[in-house]
Amino acid sequence: MPNTLSRRDFLKVGGAALGALTVSRFVPPRVVAAARTAGLLDQNGDGYIPTMCEMCVWRCGVLAKVEEGRVVKLEGNPDHPNSKGKLCARGQSGLMNTYDPDRVLTPLIRVGQRGEGKFRKASWDEALDVVAANMLKIKEQYGAQAMIFSSTHNLSQVQFENLLYAFGSPNYGTQRSLCFNAMVTAFSLTYGIEEPSRDYTSVKYILLTGRNLLEAISTSETSDLMDAVARGAKLVVLDPRFTKTASKATEWLPIRPGTDLAFILAMINVIVTEKLGDCEFTARYAVGCDKLPAHIAFYTPEWAAKKTGIEADTIRRIAREFAAAMPDALAHPGWRTSNFINSFQTERAIATLNAIVGNVLTPGGCLNAENPEASGITLGKPSQPPYPRLSSLRLDGVPWKYPLVPLKLGVFQELRDAVLTGQPYQAHGWFIARQNPVLSLPDRQKTLEAFGKMDFIVTVDIIMNDSAWFSDVVLPEASYLERYDPLLPVSGKVFIRQPVIEPQGEAQSALWIYKQLGERLGLGDFFQYQDEEDYIRQQLAPLGNYSLEELRLHGYVEPPAKEKSQEITFNTPSGKVEVYSETLANAGYPALPTWEEPPSPNADQFYLLTGKVGQHTQMGTQNNQLLHKYEDYPRLWMNPEAADKLGLKDWELVEVTSEVGSVKVPVQVTPAIRADCVYLTPGYGHLSKGLRTAYGDGVSDSVLHVTYVDPVSGGQALSQTFVTVKKA
Amino acid sequence: MADKKRYGFVIDISRCIDCRACQVACSLENSVPLNHTRIWIHDQGVQGTFPKLSRTFVPYNCMHCEHPPCIEVCVSGATYKDPNNGLVLVDQEACIGCGFCVEACPYDARYLDEKLGVVDKCNGCIQRVEIGQKPACVATCLGGSRLFGDLNDPASDVSIALKNAKSLFRLDIEGKDIDTDPNIYFINAPQSLTSLVTSDAFKQQGQAVPREPKYTISEEGWKKVLVPAIAAGIGASFLVQATYFTKQLIEGEKEFDE
Amino acid sequence: MSKPRMGSYKNISIVERRRLREKKYKKHNLANILTHWFNVGMWALLLPTGIAIISSPRLGLSPVWMQELFRNMFGGAANLIKFHYTIGFLWIFVLLFNVLLGFRKYFVPFAISRMLLDKDDIQWLKTKPLQMLGLMKDKTLPPQDAYNAGQKLYMYVVILGTLGIMVSGPVMALKTLFPPIVKQIAQPLHWVSVFAIVAGVIIHVYMGAIFPEEKEAFFSMFGGKVSAWYARAHHEKWYWEKVQEEMDWEEEVAREIESAAGADPQPAPAKSGD
């Protein structure tokens, strides 16, 4: 596909002389020249350039169709295992992020009050000098730890971490505690792997809990699931909402929020007591299964029925069907699973359920205890001196308050209390890169108050997101179609994100920004690369004799596969699947999956559920005009029974109030939700007037969310907020 | 003409997940203006009572009918059915943007591009198909719901899917002077498709598909009154002249033959 | 010079008739002639292409073979319609240019002197159609101006029709400027205007080019002149106007000579042939 020329292209080649003129006018030479050298573009600057998507964190391979220096279409790269030639709505619309009329194209320095949105344009030199001077001032006055650094999962994050560790601050906020901390911590402790990959090739029975795969889309996995369902695989969905995933399910069980754990425990109970599990597998690869029967005996389907609201017979039947499909049965680990403070235990139970049906790592097994991103490939990196020793406590309480939370995950939402109380010490500066904590953290008011305590805030982003709106300096990053990022190994291949067009305005790549800033902070030794291409060449070096041009032409290189050891080992202390975890026992937590009662709302309250829609990624894409075009207006879902009680009609404006805030939003009366729940699509309600498409669209659930932290995994319990609803 | 192509879509209702990747892909591939779309996903919403619920998505676009009402009304010949592949296409250079076809299409599959002043619609991504690619919507369909190909070719994706289909529906309109004979085949729908797309709620919102094709009163009027009137006028003037001429011939041209 | 009874040309002597035949009156100026033939040429191009464009089977305004023929000839509907646009705009531009350029000098006087209907015209209109049908043969037609009442009436049709075409055509061609409803209304306006003109043009062409009695009218569209006999026979009022003009002129010349003879006798200037 990339090498096929359209008829029009042929015509253009014919008029090459004229074309050359056009190109020289429209396209600055750097990107086009490089792409031509790599054989990707014809004389006229037209062609397909392989790169990688950044509309969510799934990272599909993309073929960007370029015409005269503009991206005109994005296609899924058939060579990439995450896209397999397809892209979701967000991936398709990616170029509208790049061509967003609200792009920040020059560095901006605030001139008005914070939040007024008054900025002046500045040169990179001036802006970087201002940022460096402020950061150094804070370092001198209060120590490096007074600077908070936060960034959301992205390919340049390695250099972001480099910057913060070189600067010497332990305070690192990621989105992970708002997302998959529960899954990652639980599976790390059970399988020794953060996120096991799923294999749908032979699956016959799929149990989805907390995974709305057809709306929270992961391109290849969503496709695989639909193929499996079309093939006749059974799909059971546990969800208080009748999602689009539920609409395709064989069976939808509207479970009471927070009680998935009880359902899974009861399934384990049935499988273990009726001896339906894979004894051979558990005996060989797992520890603690012998302790299960006694531990699990209490969790009968009858017990679970009271908790979950699902009949005992149904639970029993599903457990038996699940075991009968063994080992082609899959209980999905979920993704953004931090719903209740018991989510960690839920994840542990899911891990255990998979283990006892022996679907892990076996041929045709559905769970691969393999990180899809690691693939055993070690990339090179520029040499650098050792980081300064960190002597101060982390403000987010890891590990002194949350001993089991991995350092690189952190507990982001805890930071603000430390900022507001000044305990254990006062933070004074905040460096935000490609993240929007104002909307992503629960309890927006608290985040804004924390912003108010800051002497200096700097944000790196491509548009004026809400956090940038409240910042002192905004640094314009090149969009993912305009820049290089560090390489990413996927399934034995090493993929590149490369610029397909010249950056617009004065936007620059994160690699460039961090290096420039590092040099101004006197940390030049930590950024030993000339430019982005040099960085990637250094990454490529240990893989063999690959040239950057070769990598650019194909979008990936495939180093010879390392021999996989026949022996299956797990990266846990015992080397086996730890159904019984010594680590947990030592830390004072239950060593086996154990029921924890989640809080429940009062009679006049509703569970406030959060979720995903297939057209948006968190709070980052609402300003994309094409996604805005095809989105549904975000309303508050409410069951007709509950709406009747409150006397509410469809589209009527209601006031939703939690203990931290309240919003006014039209109601959507739908039977697709339990009567004790309401649901609000997240990511809306932007504060920044610099987002002309998104501003004024919908309301933010972060206004309502109360901060609850799972003590084991540090995950934010996003569905544990209870709200009252009344006519506005 | 056995080797003539008949391009059409097969849409597997059971596999559409309403992700709208097709709509976005189409918008970009064909530079569809932000206030228009060429693909729709008909969604009746959640049906049934809690917890026995169902929801079905019916994606559609131009049906590339065998007998398209839009062509019937096009005055400039801009809309035509490609004789080689059966796609209903719009030649925008010939289109004057009067919108008669927009009103006539029972599937509301056409829109008027205000900026260009012309009508636009799904063209089966012919620009891609010609060079061996799939249409943008089909290429990126996550659920594998959309298929496109030559319905006359028994080995094509669409023919194979049709052969294996559990159920088959078309949104055909048959009336006294209309039979659209659409080329979108909906397969594996859980129930009658008509009930999914022409519910009372949709009718109230004017969103039921298909609807009765609209032919503007004026247009009907031309056909019934004005055209015969003009024909009669011209005919009469001929008749008068003929009489006059004959009369002259008989009487001779005295004045000029001196 | 006493005027004979209007309309009674049949008793004029053969000698007088010959004299009248020799004598020429200028009926059309060069601008008129050129504009007329330009108009003819444009219509010859616009009418068939226009008919061939109207493709709607539901309207059935034009035969399919014609549509196919023209589309093949021009290489597709787009080229056909573009050709029609181009010629159409050229036609509008030149015609408007001519009319506006000569608006005060030619058009307004023309309209006043030759287009207004008088009592005779009304009478003519009452009689002529019946005569054409073979009735009231004994009744003589009232004398006519340079253009007879039928022609005058048709002039209004042509002017209104032309305006209709000139307005509705660009509305459809400049497709971005108007909302669809305007373009929908423009279509029938365009067709009706064309049909109205065409219905008359058929008579006009027949009378002008084929009908033997009107041969002179046809050739006058090249030379601009008609014989006095023709004028006397068909446009009697105009003929007498011309005669009156001549007489007035002769009188004036005579007066001039008289007054000049008093002071500075000079030979009389040769009589201009107009």
mmCIF file of N, CA, C and O in Angstrom, chain C residues 24-88:
data_model
loop_
_atom_site.group_PDB
_atom_site.id
_atom_site.type_symbol
_atom_site.label_atom_id
_atom_site.label_comp_id
_atom_site.label_asym_id
_atom_site.label_seq_id
_atom_site.Cartn_x
_atom_site.Cartn_y
_atom_site.Cartn_z
ATOM 1 N N LYS C 24 -34.310 52.714 -51.505
ATOM 2 C CA LYS C 24 -34.045 51.902 -50.306
ATOM 3 C C LYS C 24 -34.171 52.765 -49.060
ATOM 4 O O LYS C 24 -33.734 53.920 -49.053
ATOM 5 N N TYR C 25 -34.756 52.197 -48.066
ATOM 6 C CA TYR C 25 -34.775 52.833 -46.749
ATOM 7 C C TYR C 25 -33.900 52.046 -45.799
ATOM 8 O O TYR C 25 -33.920 50.815 -45.800
ATOM 9 N N LYS C 26 -33.205 52.762 -44.941
ATOM 10 C CA LYS C 26 -32.381 52.041 -43.946
ATOM 11 C C LYS C 26 -33.273 51.653 -42.785
ATOM 12 O O LYS C 26 -33.896 52.497 -42.145
ATOM 13 N N LYS C 27 -33.323 50.339 -42.531
ATOM 14 C CA LYS C 27 -34.153 49.874 -41.418
ATOM 15 C C LYS C 27 -33.292 49.524 -40.210
ATOM 16 O O LYS C 27 -33.673 49.728 -39.071
ATOM 17 N N HIS C 28 -32.108 48.910 -40.443
ATOM 18 C CA HIS C 28 -31.256 48.474 -39.325
ATOM 19 C C HIS C 28 -29.878 49.081 -39.444
ATOM 20 O O HIS C 28 -29.332 49.107 -40.539
ATOM 21 N N ASN C 29 -29.325 49.540 -38.279
ATOM 22 C CA ASN C 29 -27.937 49.993 -38.343
ATOM 23 C C ASN C 29 -26.999 48.819 -38.139
ATOM 24 O O ASN C 29 -27.422 47.704 -37.784
ATOM 25 N N LEU C 30 -25.729 49.057 -38.313
ATOM 26 C CA LEU C 30 -24.752 47.967 -38.298
ATOM 27 C C LEU C 30 -24.731 47.269 -36.945
ATOM 28 O O LEU C 30 -24.659 46.038 -36.845
ATOM 29 N N ALA C 31 -24.827 48.072 -35.884
ATOM 30 C CA ALA C 31 -24.800 47.478 -34.541
ATOM 31 C C ALA C 31 -25.952 46.497 -34.380
ATOM 32 O O ALA C 31 -25.780 45.389 -33.869
ATOM 33 N N ASN C 32 -27.123 46.909 -34.853
ATOM 34 C CA ASN C 32 -28.269 46.021 -34.757
ATOM 35 C C ASN C 32 -28.038 44.729 -35.512
ATOM 36 O O ASN C 32 -28.343 43.641 -35.040
ATOM 37 N N ILE C 33 -27.500 44.887 -36.690
ATOM 38 C CA ILE C 33 -27.286 43.712 -37.541
ATOM 39 C C ILE C 33 -26.309 42.758 -36.884
ATOM 40 O O ILE C 33 -26.561 41.549 -36.756
ATOM 41 N N LEU C 34 -25.194 43.327 -36.408
ATOM 42 C CA LEU C 34 -24.179 42.459 -35.787
ATOM 43 C C LEU C 34 -24.746 41.787 -34.543
ATOM 44 O O LEU C 34 -24.559 40.592 -34.316
ATOM 45 N N THR C 35 -25.458 42.571 -33.721
ATOM 46 C CA THR C 35 -26.019 42.004 -32.512
ATOM 47 C C THR C 35 -27.003 40.893 -32.854
ATOM 48 O O THR C 35 -27.000 39.838 -32.224
ATOM 49 N N HIS C 36 -27.780 41.133 -33.887
ATOM 50 C CA HIS C 36 -28.748 40.113 -34.267
ATOM 51 C C HIS C 36 -28.073 38.816 -34.625
ATOM 52 O O HIS C 36 -28.433 37.738 -34.161
ATOM 53 N N TRP C 37 -27.051 38.918 -35.478
ATOM 54 C CA TRP C 37 -26.407 37.670 -35.923
ATOM 55 C C TRP C 37 -25.560 37.035 -34.830
ATOM 56 O O TRP C 37 -25.438 35.816 -34.756
ATOM 57 N N PHE C 38 -25.031 37.881 -33.970
ATOM 58 C CA PHE C 38 -24.332 37.340 -32.802
ATOM 59 C C PHE C 38 -25.331 36.533 -31.968
ATOM 60 O O PHE C 38 -25.068 35.408 -31.533
ATOM 61 N N ASN C 39 -26.487 37.123 -31.776
ATOM 62 C CA ASN C 39 -27.538 36.470 -31.019
ATOM 63 C C ASN C 39 -27.926 35.135 -31.655
ATOM 64 O O ASN C 39 -28.058 34.121 -30.984
ATOM 65 N N VAL C 40 -28.058 35.167 -32.981
ATOM 66 C CA VAL C 40 -28.409 33.941 -33.704
ATOM 67 C C VAL C 40 -27.367 32.856 -33.452
ATOM 68 O O VAL C 40 -27.696 31.723 -33.119
ATOM 69 N N GLY C 41 -26.096 33.268 -33.561
ATOM 70 C CA GLY C 41 -25.011 32.290 -33.377
ATOM 71 C C GLY C 41 -25.019 31.700 -31.984
ATOM 72 O O GLY C 41 -24.931 30.479 -31.796
ATOM 73 N N MET C 42 -25.155 32.571 -31.006
ATOM 74 C CA MET C 42 -25.144 32.104 -29.614
ATOM 75 C C MET C 42 -26.317 31.160 -29.358
ATOM 76 O O MET C 42 -26.169 30.133 -28.719
ATOM 77 N N TRP C 43 -27.471 31.570 -29.876
ATOM 78 C CA TRP C 43 -28.648 30.720 -29.678
ATOM 79 C C TRP C 43 -28.472 29.359 -30.337
ATOM 80 O O TRP C 43 -28.882 28.343 -29.795
ATOM 81 N N ALA C 44 -27.825 29.373 -31.478
ATOM 82 C CA ALA C 44 -27.617 28.106 -32.171
ATOM 83 C C ALA C 44 -26.740 27.178 -31.331
ATOM 84 O O ALA C 44 -26.888 25.957 -31.376
ATOM 85 N N LEU C 45 -25.839 27.774 -30.566
ATOM 86 C CA LEU C 45 -24.974 26.946 -29.719
ATOM 87 C C LEU C 45 -25.663 26.614 -28.391
ATOM 88 O O LEU C 45 -25.531 25.512 -27.859
ATOM 89 N N LEU C 46 -26.372 27.600 -27.860
ATOM 90 C CA LEU C 46 -26.916 27.432 -26.513
ATOM 91 C C LEU C 46 -28.153 26.538 -26.488
ATOM 92 O O LEU C 46 -28.311 25.729 -25.583
ATOM 93 N N LEU C 47 -28.987 26.696 -27.484
ATOM 94 C CA LEU C 47 -30.254 25.975 -27.430
ATOM 95 C C LEU C 47 -30.071 24.453 -27.471
ATOM 96 O O LEU C 47 -30.552 23.756 -26.579
ATOM 97 N N PRO C 48 -29.338 23.918 -28.454
ATOM 98 C CA PRO C 48 -29.184 22.459 -28.465
ATOM 99 C C PRO C 48 -28.425 21.944 -27.256
ATOM 100 O O PRO C 48 -28.811 20.940 -26.649
ATOM 101 N N THR C 49 -27.349 22.662 -26.851
ATOM 102 C CA THR C 49 -26.603 22.176 -25.683
ATOM 103 C C THR C 49 -27.484 22.241 -24.454
ATOM 104 O O THR C 49 -27.496 21.334 -23.624
ATOM 105 N N GLY C 50 -28.240 23.310 -24.363
ATOM 106 C CA GLY C 50 -29.129 23.461 -23.209
ATOM 107 C C GLY C 50 -30.149 22.343 -23.147
ATOM 108 O O GLY C 50 -30.365 21.735 -22.103
ATOM 109 N N ILE C 51 -30.758 22.060 -24.274
ATOM 110 C CA ILE C 51 -31.752 20.977 -24.284
ATOM 111 C C ILE C 51 -31.094 19.658 -23.919
ATOM 112 O O ILE C 51 -31.626 18.865 -23.147
ATOM 113 N N ALA C 52 -29.887 19.453 -24.452
ATOM 114 C CA ALA C 52 -29.207 18.186 -24.185
ATOM 115 C C ALA C 52 -28.804 18.063 -22.727
ATOM 116 O O ALA C 52 -28.653 16.962 -22.198
ATOM 117 N N ILE C 53 -28.626 19.191 -22.035
ATOM 118 C CA ILE C 53 -28.220 19.130 -20.627
ATOM 119 C C ILE C 53 -29.360 18.606 -19.766
ATOM 120 O O ILE C 53 -29.155 17.804 -18.861
ATOM 121 N N ILE C 54 -30.586 19.034 -20.070
ATOM 122 C CA ILE C 54 -31.721 18.687 -19.197
ATOM 123 C C ILE C 54 -31.983 17.190 -19.283
ATOM 124 O O ILE C 54 -32.657 16.706 -20.185
ATOM 125 N N SER C 55 -31.414 16.470 -18.303
ATOM 126 C CA SER C 55 -31.364 15.019 -18.445
ATOM 127 C C SER C 55 -32.447 14.289 -17.673
ATOM 128 O O SER C 55 -32.662 13.124 -17.875
ATOM 129 N N SER C 56 -33.097 14.988 -16.755
ATOM 130 C CA SER C 56 -33.978 14.282 -15.838
ATOM 131 C C SER C 56 -35.052 13.458 -16.560
ATOM 132 O O SER C 56 -35.898 14.001 -17.250
ATOM 133 N N PRO C 57 -35.007 12.131 -16.402
ATOM 134 C CA PRO C 57 -36.017 11.294 -17.035
ATOM 135 C C PRO C 57 -37.410 11.591 -16.476
ATOM 136 O O PRO C 57 -38.409 11.400 -17.141
ATOM 137 N N ARG C 58 -37.421 12.065 -15.225
ATOM 138 C CA ARG C 58 -38.695 12.346 -14.591
ATOM 139 C C ARG C 58 -39.363 13.549 -15.264
ATOM 140 O O ARG C 58 -40.573 13.656 -15.321
ATOM 141 N N LEU C 59 -38.562 14.471 -15.767
ATOM 142 C CA LEU C 59 -39.109 15.621 -16.465
ATOM 143 C C LEU C 59 -39.357 15.298 -17.926
ATOM 144 O O LEU C 59 -40.324 15.743 -18.521
ATOM 145 N N GLY C 60 -38.432 14.523 -18.481
ATOM 146 C CA GLY C 60 -38.586 14.110 -19.870
ATOM 147 C C GLY C 60 -38.628 15.265 -20.837
ATOM 148 O O GLY C 60 -39.390 15.273 -21.796
ATOM 149 N N LEU C 61 -37.820 16.272 -20.592
ATOM 150 C CA LEU C 61 -37.845 17.454 -21.453
ATOM 151 C C LEU C 61 -37.021 17.277 -22.714
ATOM 152 O O LEU C 61 -37.202 17.994 -23.675
ATOM 153 N N SER C 62 -36.068 16.384 -22.663
ATOM 154 C CA SER C 62 -35.248 16.235 -23.860
ATOM 155 C C SER C 62 -35.056 14.754 -24.175
ATOM 156 O O SER C 62 -34.999 13.927 -23.278
ATOM 157 N N PRO C 63 -34.960 14.464 -25.460
ATOM 158 C CA PRO C 63 -34.807 13.055 -25.861
ATOM 159 C C PRO C 63 -33.457 12.489 -25.444
ATOM 160 O O PRO C 63 -32.449 13.191 -25.458
ATOM 161 N N VAL C 64 -33.476 11.217 -25.071
ATOM 162 C CA VAL C 64 -32.258 10.589 -24.563
ATOM 163 C C VAL C 64 -31.166 10.563 -25.627
ATOM 164 O O VAL C 64 -29.997 10.793 -25.337
ATOM 165 N N TRP C 65 -31.558 10.312 -26.885
ATOM 166 C CA TRP C 65 -30.513 10.230 -27.921
ATOM 167 C C TRP C 65 -29.772 11.549 -28.028
ATOM 168 O O TRP C 65 -28.568 11.591 -28.252
ATOM 169 N N MET C 66 -30.497 12.624 -27.807
ATOM 170 C CA MET C 66 -29.870 13.936 -27.919
ATOM 171 C C MET C 66 -28.883 14.155 -26.778
ATOM 172 O O MET C 66 -27.764 14.631 -26.970
ATOM 173 N N GLN C 67 -29.325 13.757 -25.580
ATOM 174 C CA GLN C 67 -28.414 13.865 -24.432
ATOM 175 C C GLN C 67 -27.137 13.080 -24.691
ATOM 176 O O GLN C 67 -26.028 13.567 -24.485
ATOM 177 N N GLU C 68 -27.325 11.853 -25.154
ATOM 178 C CA GLU C 68 -26.157 10.999 -25.364
ATOM 179 C C GLU C 68 -25.253 11.562 -26.461
ATOM 180 O O GLU C 68 -24.039 11.605 -26.298
ATOM 181 N N LEU C 69 -25.880 12.002 -27.519
ATOM 182 C CA LEU C 69 -25.118 12.549 -28.638
ATOM 183 C C LEU C 69 -24.244 13.708 -28.182
ATOM 184 O O LEU C 69 -23.040 13.756 -28.426
ATOM 185 N N PHE C 70 -24.868 14.631 -27.461
ATOM 186 C CA PHE C 70 -24.123 15.823 -27.056
ATOM 187 C C PHE C 70 -23.081 15.503 -26.000
ATOM 188 O O PHE C 70 -22.003 16.076 -26.003
ATOM 189 N N ARG C 71 -23.432 14.604 -25.077
ATOM 190 C CA ARG C 71 -22.424 14.248 -24.072
ATOM 191 C C ARG C 71 -21.227 13.612 -24.723
ATOM 192 O O ARG C 71 -20.083 13.872 -24.363
ATOM 193 N N ASN C 72 -21.472 12.749 -25.705
ATOM 194 C CA ASN C 72 -20.353 12.119 -26.399
ATOM 195 C C ASN C 72 -19.567 13.150 -27.182
ATOM 196 O O ASN C 72 -18.341 13.123 -27.220
ATOM 197 N N MET C 73 -20.305 14.079 -27.800
ATOM 198 C CA MET C 73 -19.646 15.096 -28.601
ATOM 199 C C MET C 73 -18.719 15.960 -27.750
ATOM 200 O O MET C 73 -17.615 16.291 -28.135
ATOM 201 N N PHE C 74 -19.196 16.298 -26.545
ATOM 202 C CA PHE C 74 -18.435 17.232 -25.701
ATOM 203 C C PHE C 74 -17.565 16.502 -24.680
ATOM 204 O O PHE C 74 -16.813 17.128 -23.957
ATOM 205 N N GLY C 75 -17.688 15.210 -24.617
ATOM 206 C CA GLY C 75 -16.881 14.451 -23.667
ATOM 207 C C GLY C 75 -17.410 14.576 -22.255
ATOM 208 O O GLY C 75 -16.690 14.961 -21.340
ATOM 209 N N GLY C 76 -18.668 14.304 -22.076
ATOM 210 C CA GLY C 76 -19.201 14.227 -20.718
ATOM 211 C C GLY C 76 -20.100 15.382 -20.356
ATOM 212 O O GLY C 76 -20.044 16.450 -20.959
ATOM 213 N N ALA C 77 -20.909 15.133 -19.329
ATOM 214 C CA ALA C 77 -21.896 16.115 -18.888
ATOM 215 C C ALA C 77 -21.221 17.403 -18.418
ATOM 216 O O ALA C 77 -21.698 18.500 -18.684
ATOM 217 N N ALA C 78 -20.078 17.247 -17.736
ATOM 218 C CA ALA C 78 -19.409 18.424 -17.178
ATOM 219 C C ALA C 78 -18.937 19.354 -18.282
ATOM 220 O O ALA C 78 -19.124 20.562 -18.227
ATOM 221 N N ASN C 79 -18.336 18.763 -19.329
ATOM 222 C CA ASN C 79 -17.836 19.596 -20.420
ATOM 223 C C ASN C 79 -18.983 20.267 -21.166
ATOM 224 O O ASN C 79 -18.875 21.423 -21.564
ATOM 225 N N LEU C 80 -20.053 19.499 -21.330
ATOM 226 C CA LEU C 80 -21.215 20.040 -22.025
ATOM 227 C C LEU C 80 -21.743 21.255 -21.277
ATOM 228 O O LEU C 80 -21.986 22.320 -21.848
ATOM 229 N N ILE C 81 -21.888 21.070 -19.957
ATOM 230 C CA ILE C 81 -22.476 22.144 -19.164
ATOM 231 C C ILE C 81 -21.515 23.327 -19.078
ATOM 232 O O ILE C 81 -21.916 24.483 -19.091
ATOM 233 N N LYS C 82 -20.232 23.009 -19.048
ATOM 234 C CA LYS C 82 -19.241 24.093 -19.012
ATOM 235 C C LYS C 82 -19.267 24.900 -20.299
ATOM 236 O O LYS C 82 -19.133 26.121 -20.293
ATOM 237 N N PHE C 83 -19.422 24.188 -21.402
ATOM 238 C CA PHE C 83 -19.523 24.859 -22.694
ATOM 239 C C PHE C 83 -20.734 25.786 -22.691
ATOM 240 O O PHE C 83 -20.656 26.946 -23.101
ATOM 241 N N HIS C 84 -21.828 25.245 -22.184
ATOM 242 C CA HIS C 84 -23.065 26.038 -22.115
ATOM 243 C C HIS C 84 -22.850 27.277 -21.241
ATOM 244 O O HIS C 84 -23.268 28.372 -21.608
ATOM 245 N N TYR C 85 -22.193 27.085 -20.099
ATOM 246 C CA TYR C 85 -21.890 28.216 -19.215
ATOM 247 C C TYR C 85 -21.075 29.265 -19.962
ATOM 248 O O TYR C 85 -21.363 30.455 -19.929
ATOM 249 N N THR C 86 -20.004 28.794 -20.613
ATOM 250 C CA THR C 86 -19.061 29.716 -21.246
ATOM 251 C C THR C 86 -19.751 30.534 -22.323
ATOM 252 O O THR C 86 -19.675 31.769 -22.340
ATOM 253 N N ILE C 87 -20.434 29.828 -23.208
ATOM 254 C CA ILE C 87 -21.134 30.522 -24.288
ATOM 255 C C ILE C 87 -22.218 31.424 -23.692
ATOM 256 O O ILE C 87 -22.411 32.569 -24.136
ATOM 257 N N GLY C 88 -22.882 30.928 -22.672
ATOM 258 C CA GLY C 88 -23.939 31.691 -22.028
ATOM 259 C C GLY C 88 -23.422 33.001 -21.471
ATOM 260 O O GLY C 88 -23.999 34.062 -21.692
#
